[in-house]
PDB file of C-alpha atoms in Angstrom:
ATOM      1  CA  UNK E   1      14.381  16.831 -16.368  1.00 55.00           C
ATOM      2  CA  UNK E   2      12.612  18.469 -13.450  1.00 64.00           C
ATOM      3  CA  UNK E   3      10.522  15.939 -11.524  1.00 62.00           C
ATOM      4  CA  UNK E   4       7.999  17.399  -9.141  1.00 73.00           C
ATOM      5  CA  UNK E   5       6.529  15.546  -6.190  1.00 86.00           C
ATOM      6  CA  UNK E   6       9.000  12.637  -6.261  1.00 92.00           C
ATOM      7  CA  UNK E   7      11.181  11.634  -3.332  1.00 92.00           C
ATOM      8  CA  UNK E   8      14.959  11.391  -3.727  1.00 93.00           C
ATOM      9  CA  UNK E   9      16.269   8.024  -4.956  1.00 93.00           C
ATOM     10  CA  UNK E  10      17.711   7.139  -1.521  1.00 95.00           C
ATOM     11  CA  UNK E  11      14.183   6.864  -0.096  1.00 96.00           C
ATOM     12  CA  UNK E  12      13.457   3.851  -2.308  1.00 95.00           C
ATOM     13  CA  UNK E  13      15.686   1.601  -0.149  1.00 96.00           C
ATOM     14  CA  UNK E  14      13.885   2.683   3.029  1.00 96.00           C
ATOM     15  CA  UNK E  15      10.597   2.098   1.219  1.00 97.00           C
ATOM     16  CA  UNK E  16      11.518  -1.495   0.367  1.00 96.00           C
ATOM     17  CA  UNK E  17      12.644  -2.087   3.975  1.00 97.00           C
ATOM     18  CA  UNK E  18       9.231  -0.951   5.218  1.00 97.00           C
ATOM     19  CA  UNK E  19       7.024  -2.319   2.434  1.00 96.00           C
ATOM     20  CA  UNK E  20       8.177  -5.935   2.064  1.00 96.00           C
ATOM     21  CA  UNK E  21       8.167  -6.992   5.753  1.00 96.00           C
ATOM     22  CA  UNK E  22       4.900  -5.150   6.397  1.00 96.00           C
ATOM     23  CA  UNK E  23       3.032  -6.692   3.473  1.00 94.00           C
ATOM     24  CA  UNK E  24       4.423 -10.125   4.389  1.00 95.00           C
ATOM     25  CA  UNK E  25       3.272  -9.598   7.985  1.00 94.00           C
ATOM     26  CA  UNK E  26      -0.230  -8.715   6.841  1.00 92.00           C
ATOM     27  CA  UNK E  27      -0.346 -11.754   4.559  1.00 91.00           C
ATOM     28  CA  UNK E  28       0.901 -14.120   7.285  1.00 92.00           C
ATOM     29  CA  UNK E  29      -1.593 -12.788   9.836  1.00 91.00           C
ATOM     30  CA  UNK E  30      -4.412 -13.118   7.314  1.00 88.00           C
ATOM     31  CA  UNK E  31      -3.542 -16.523   5.814  1.00 89.00           C
ATOM     32  CA  UNK E  32      -2.868 -18.205   9.153  1.00 91.00           C
ATOM     33  CA  UNK E  33      -5.674 -16.310  10.944  1.00 88.00           C
ATOM     34  CA  UNK E  34      -3.349 -15.130  13.723  1.00 87.00           C
ATOM     35  CA  UNK E  35      -4.851 -12.962  16.451  1.00 88.00           C
ATOM     36  CA  UNK E  36      -2.552 -10.041  17.268  1.00 86.00           C
ATOM     37  CA  UNK E  37      -4.569  -8.812  20.253  1.00 84.00           C
ATOM     38  CA  UNK E  38      -2.037 -10.106  22.794  1.00 85.00           C
ATOM     39  CA  UNK E  39       1.075  -8.607  21.186  1.00 89.00           C
ATOM     40  CA  UNK E  40       2.542  -5.116  21.435  1.00 88.00           C
ATOM     41  CA  UNK E  41      -0.166  -3.711  23.727  1.00 90.00           C
ATOM     42  CA  UNK E  42       0.490  -0.049  24.466  1.00 91.00           C
ATOM     43  CA  UNK E  43      -1.488   2.960  25.615  1.00 88.00           C
ATOM     44  CA  UNK E  44      -2.514   5.059  22.627  1.00 88.00           C
ATOM     45  CA  UNK E  45      -4.569   8.190  22.092  1.00 89.00           C
ATOM     46  CA  UNK E  46      -7.915   7.495  20.440  1.00 87.00           C
ATOM     47  CA  UNK E  47     -10.141  10.081  18.785  1.00 90.00           C
ATOM     48  CA  UNK E  48     -13.069   7.659  19.037  1.00 88.00           C
ATOM     49  CA  UNK E  49     -13.241   4.299  20.829  1.00 84.00           C
ATOM     50  CA  UNK E  50     -15.979   1.692  20.657  1.00 82.00           C
ATOM     51  CA  UNK E  51     -15.403  -1.977  21.415  1.00 75.00           C
ATOM     52  CA  UNK E  52     -16.836  -4.757  23.543  1.00 72.00           C
ATOM     53  CA  UNK E  53     -15.961  -4.371  27.199  1.00 71.00           C
ATOM     54  CA  UNK E  54     -14.763  -0.789  26.834  1.00 72.00           C
ATOM     55  CA  UNK E  55     -16.486   2.486  27.584  1.00 76.00           C
ATOM     56  CA  UNK E  56     -17.416   4.229  24.342  1.00 84.00           C
ATOM     57  CA  UNK E  57     -16.199   7.770  23.945  1.00 83.00           C
ATOM     58  CA  UNK E  58     -14.220  10.475  22.239  1.00 88.00           C
ATOM     59  CA  UNK E  59     -10.653  11.621  22.940  1.00 88.00           C
ATOM     60  CA  UNK E  60      -9.449   8.911  25.294  1.00 86.00           C
ATOM     61  CA  UNK E  61      -6.288   7.023  26.066  1.00 88.00           C
ATOM     62  CA  UNK E  62      -6.823   3.281  25.579  1.00 84.00           C
ATOM     63  CA  UNK E  63      -4.760   0.113  25.763  1.00 86.00           C
ATOM     64  CA  UNK E  64      -4.486  -1.394  22.274  1.00 85.00           C
ATOM     65  CA  UNK E  65      -2.392  -3.848  20.276  1.00 87.00           C
ATOM     66  CA  UNK E  66      -0.616  -1.832  17.595  1.00 90.00           C
ATOM     67  CA  UNK E  67       0.597  -4.767  15.468  1.00 92.00           C
ATOM     68  CA  UNK E  68      -1.970  -4.213  12.726  1.00 91.00           C
ATOM     69  CA  UNK E  69      -1.460  -0.445  12.758  1.00 93.00           C
ATOM     70  CA  UNK E  70       2.318  -0.925  12.506  1.00 94.00           C
ATOM     71  CA  UNK E  71       1.989  -3.221   9.485  1.00 94.00           C
ATOM     72  CA  UNK E  72      -0.557  -0.902   7.860  1.00 94.00           C
ATOM     73  CA  UNK E  73       1.609   2.204   8.296  1.00 96.00           C
ATOM     74  CA  UNK E  74       4.699   0.293   7.108  1.00 96.00           C
ATOM     75  CA  UNK E  75       2.900  -0.938   4.002  1.00 95.00           C
ATOM     76  CA  UNK E  76       1.462   2.450   3.063  1.00 95.00           C
ATOM     77  CA  UNK E  77       4.562   4.563   3.812  1.00 97.00           C
ATOM     78  CA  UNK E  78       6.876   1.954   2.277  1.00 97.00           C
ATOM     79  CA  UNK E  79       4.680   1.627  -0.808  1.00 95.00           C
ATOM     80  CA  UNK E  80       4.585   5.382  -1.326  1.00 96.00           C
ATOM     81  CA  UNK E  81       8.369   5.619  -0.959  1.00 96.00           C
ATOM     82  CA  UNK E  82       8.952   2.710  -3.368  1.00 96.00           C
ATOM     83  CA  UNK E  83       6.459   3.925  -5.929  1.00 94.00           C
ATOM     84  CA  UNK E  84       7.243   7.618  -5.839  1.00 94.00           C
ATOM     85  CA  UNK E  85      10.994   7.821  -5.366  1.00 95.00           C
ATOM     86  CA  UNK E  86      13.075   8.868  -8.340  1.00 93.00           C
ATOM     87  CA  UNK E  87      15.020   6.251 -10.234  1.00 92.00           C
ATOM     88  CA  UNK E  88      18.743   6.871 -10.659  1.00 90.00           C
ATOM     89  CA  UNK E  89      18.107   7.918 -14.264  1.00 87.00           C
ATOM     90  CA  UNK E  90      14.787   9.771 -14.321  1.00 84.00           C
ATOM     91  CA  UNK E  91      13.764  10.925 -17.820  1.00 87.00           C
ATOM     92  CA  UNK E  92      10.621  11.563 -19.872  1.00 90.00           C
ATOM     93  CA  UNK E  93      10.226   7.853 -20.684  1.00 92.00           C
ATOM     94  CA  UNK E  94      10.297   6.913 -16.979  1.00 92.00           C
ATOM     95  CA  UNK E  95       7.756   9.656 -16.247  1.00 91.00           C
ATOM     96  CA  UNK E  96       5.501   8.301 -18.991  1.00 94.00           C
ATOM     97  CA  UNK E  97       5.805   4.744 -17.617  1.00 95.00           C
ATOM     98  CA  UNK E  98       5.107   6.027 -14.087  1.00 94.00           C
ATOM     99  CA  UNK E  99       2.016   7.913 -15.253  1.00 94.00           C
ATOM    100  CA  UNK E 100       0.665   5.023 -17.353  1.00 96.00           C
ATOM    101  CA  UNK E 101       1.280   2.560 -14.510  1.00 96.00           C
ATOM    102  CA  UNK E 102      -0.590   4.759 -12.062  1.00 96.00           C
ATOM    103  CA  UNK E 103      -3.553   5.142 -14.416  1.00 97.00           C
ATOM    104  CA  UNK E 104      -3.567   1.388 -15.177  1.00 97.00           C
ATOM    105  CA  UNK E 105      -3.405   0.524 -11.450  1.00 97.00           C
ATOM    106  CA  UNK E 106      -6.245   2.938 -10.679  1.00 97.00           C
ATOM    107  CA  UNK E 107      -8.485   1.429 -13.375  1.00 97.00           C
ATOM    108  CA  UNK E 108      -7.706  -2.117 -12.249  1.00 96.00           C
ATOM    109  CA  UNK E 109      -8.189  -1.268  -8.583  1.00 95.00           C
ATOM    110  CA  UNK E 110     -11.565   0.376  -9.035  1.00 95.00           C
ATOM    111  CA  UNK E 111     -12.666  -2.320 -11.464  1.00 95.00           C
ATOM    112  CA  UNK E 112     -11.989  -4.900  -8.777  1.00 94.00           C
ATOM    113  CA  UNK E 113     -13.843  -2.796  -6.191  1.00 94.00           C
ATOM    114  CA  UNK E 114     -16.858  -2.498  -8.485  1.00 95.00           C
ATOM    115  CA  UNK E 115     -16.835  -6.262  -9.056  1.00 95.00           C
ATOM    116  CA  UNK E 116     -16.670  -7.051  -5.321  1.00 94.00           C
ATOM    117  CA  UNK E 117     -19.289  -4.391  -4.532  1.00 94.00           C
ATOM    118  CA  UNK E 118     -21.695  -6.201  -6.831  1.00 95.00           C
ATOM    119  CA  UNK E 119     -20.919  -9.746  -5.666  1.00 95.00           C
ATOM    120  CA  UNK E 120     -19.650  -9.705  -2.036  1.00 93.00           C
ATOM    121  CA  UNK E 121     -21.972  -8.749   0.817  1.00 93.00           C
ATOM    122  CA  UNK E 122     -21.964  -8.382   4.586  1.00 91.00           C
ATOM    123  CA  UNK E 123     -18.890  -8.579   6.777  1.00 87.00           C
ATOM    124  CA  UNK E 124     -16.596 -10.091   4.089  1.00 90.00           C
ATOM    125  CA  UNK E 125     -17.059  -6.866   2.121  1.00 92.00           C
ATOM    126  CA  UNK E 126     -15.285  -4.995   4.950  1.00 89.00           C
ATOM    127  CA  UNK E 127     -12.273  -7.244   4.333  1.00 87.00           C
ATOM    128  CA  UNK E 128     -12.384  -6.220   0.678  1.00 89.00           C
ATOM    129  CA  UNK E 129     -12.320  -2.566   1.720  1.00 90.00           C
ATOM    130  CA  UNK E 130      -9.493  -3.195   4.202  1.00 87.00           C
ATOM    131  CA  UNK E 131      -7.254  -4.861   1.618  1.00 88.00           C
ATOM    132  CA  UNK E 132      -8.169  -2.197  -0.879  1.00 91.00           C
ATOM    133  CA  UNK E 133      -6.037   0.245   1.124  1.00 89.00           C
ATOM    134  CA  UNK E 134      -2.993  -1.563  -0.249  1.00 92.00           C
ATOM    135  CA  UNK E 135      -4.002  -2.810  -3.693  1.00 94.00           C
ATOM    136  CA  UNK E 136      -3.667   0.468  -5.603  1.00 95.00           C
ATOM    137  CA  UNK E 137      -0.078   0.925  -4.403  1.00 95.00           C
ATOM    138  CA  UNK E 138       0.696  -2.758  -4.946  1.00 94.00           C
ATOM    139  CA  UNK E 139      -0.681  -2.797  -8.509  1.00 96.00           C
ATOM    140  CA  UNK E 140       1.185   0.422  -9.310  1.00 97.00           C
ATOM    141  CA  UNK E 141       4.521  -0.792  -7.914  1.00 96.00           C
ATOM    142  CA  UNK E 142       4.298  -4.164  -9.666  1.00 96.00           C
ATOM    143  CA  UNK E 143       3.335  -2.703 -13.043  1.00 97.00           C
ATOM    144  CA  UNK E 144       5.782   0.203 -12.876  1.00 96.00           C
ATOM    145  CA  UNK E 145       8.755  -2.002 -12.063  1.00 95.00           C
ATOM    146  CA  UNK E 146       7.687  -4.624 -14.592  1.00 96.00           C
ATOM    147  CA  UNK E 147       7.473  -1.977 -17.330  1.00 95.00           C
ATOM    148  CA  UNK E 148      10.878  -0.550 -16.331  1.00 94.00           C
ATOM    149  CA  UNK E 149      12.341  -4.068 -16.454  1.00 93.00           C
ATOM    150  CA  UNK E 150      10.708  -4.694 -19.834  1.00 92.00           C
ATOM    151  CA  UNK E 151      11.994  -1.364 -21.149  1.00 89.00           C
ATOM    152  CA  UNK E 152      15.535  -2.085 -19.927  1.00 86.00           C
ATOM    153  CA  UNK E 153      15.630  -5.581 -21.433  1.00 86.00           C
ATOM    154  CA  UNK E 154      14.320  -4.346 -24.801  1.00 80.00           C
ATOM    155  CA  UNK E 155      16.945  -1.554 -24.819  1.00 70.00           C
ATOM    156  CA  UNK E 156      19.748  -4.070 -24.216  1.00 65.00           C
ATOM    157  CA  UNK E 157      18.531  -6.234 -27.066  1.00 58.00           C
ATOM    158  CA  UNK E 158      18.855  -3.387 -29.565  1.00 56.00           C
TER     159      UNK E 158
END
């Protein structure tokens, strides 16, 4: 079967190596309220910069901690590689499970956003939007792999 827009199966391993440590790093920083401002400070190019104690402006080089950016990029790139790399045996059933999982994850994700939009206000709502960058991929990966596992165990029982 011809699968368009999927990465080769080998990319899945790289995806897991990026995704798991990055999502764990984000969770640890969040749960334990760890400030990452003093770690991994490097000079980076900024399209727009505005923060306390800094001169506001466009197209500048600034000194910034890139811990949060590193974890964010690792989570997104890793999640995309995990979710959209071919399985060793890719067939119509896998494609159907992948499609249904993506639709299910999208519905769940936007349902949660609608709920929080109606009931969370102010600055905490920005946290909801921040974590929402990851939830669609996370819901998709969890459901897709659960459905593959369920399909494999039911096939072995027959």
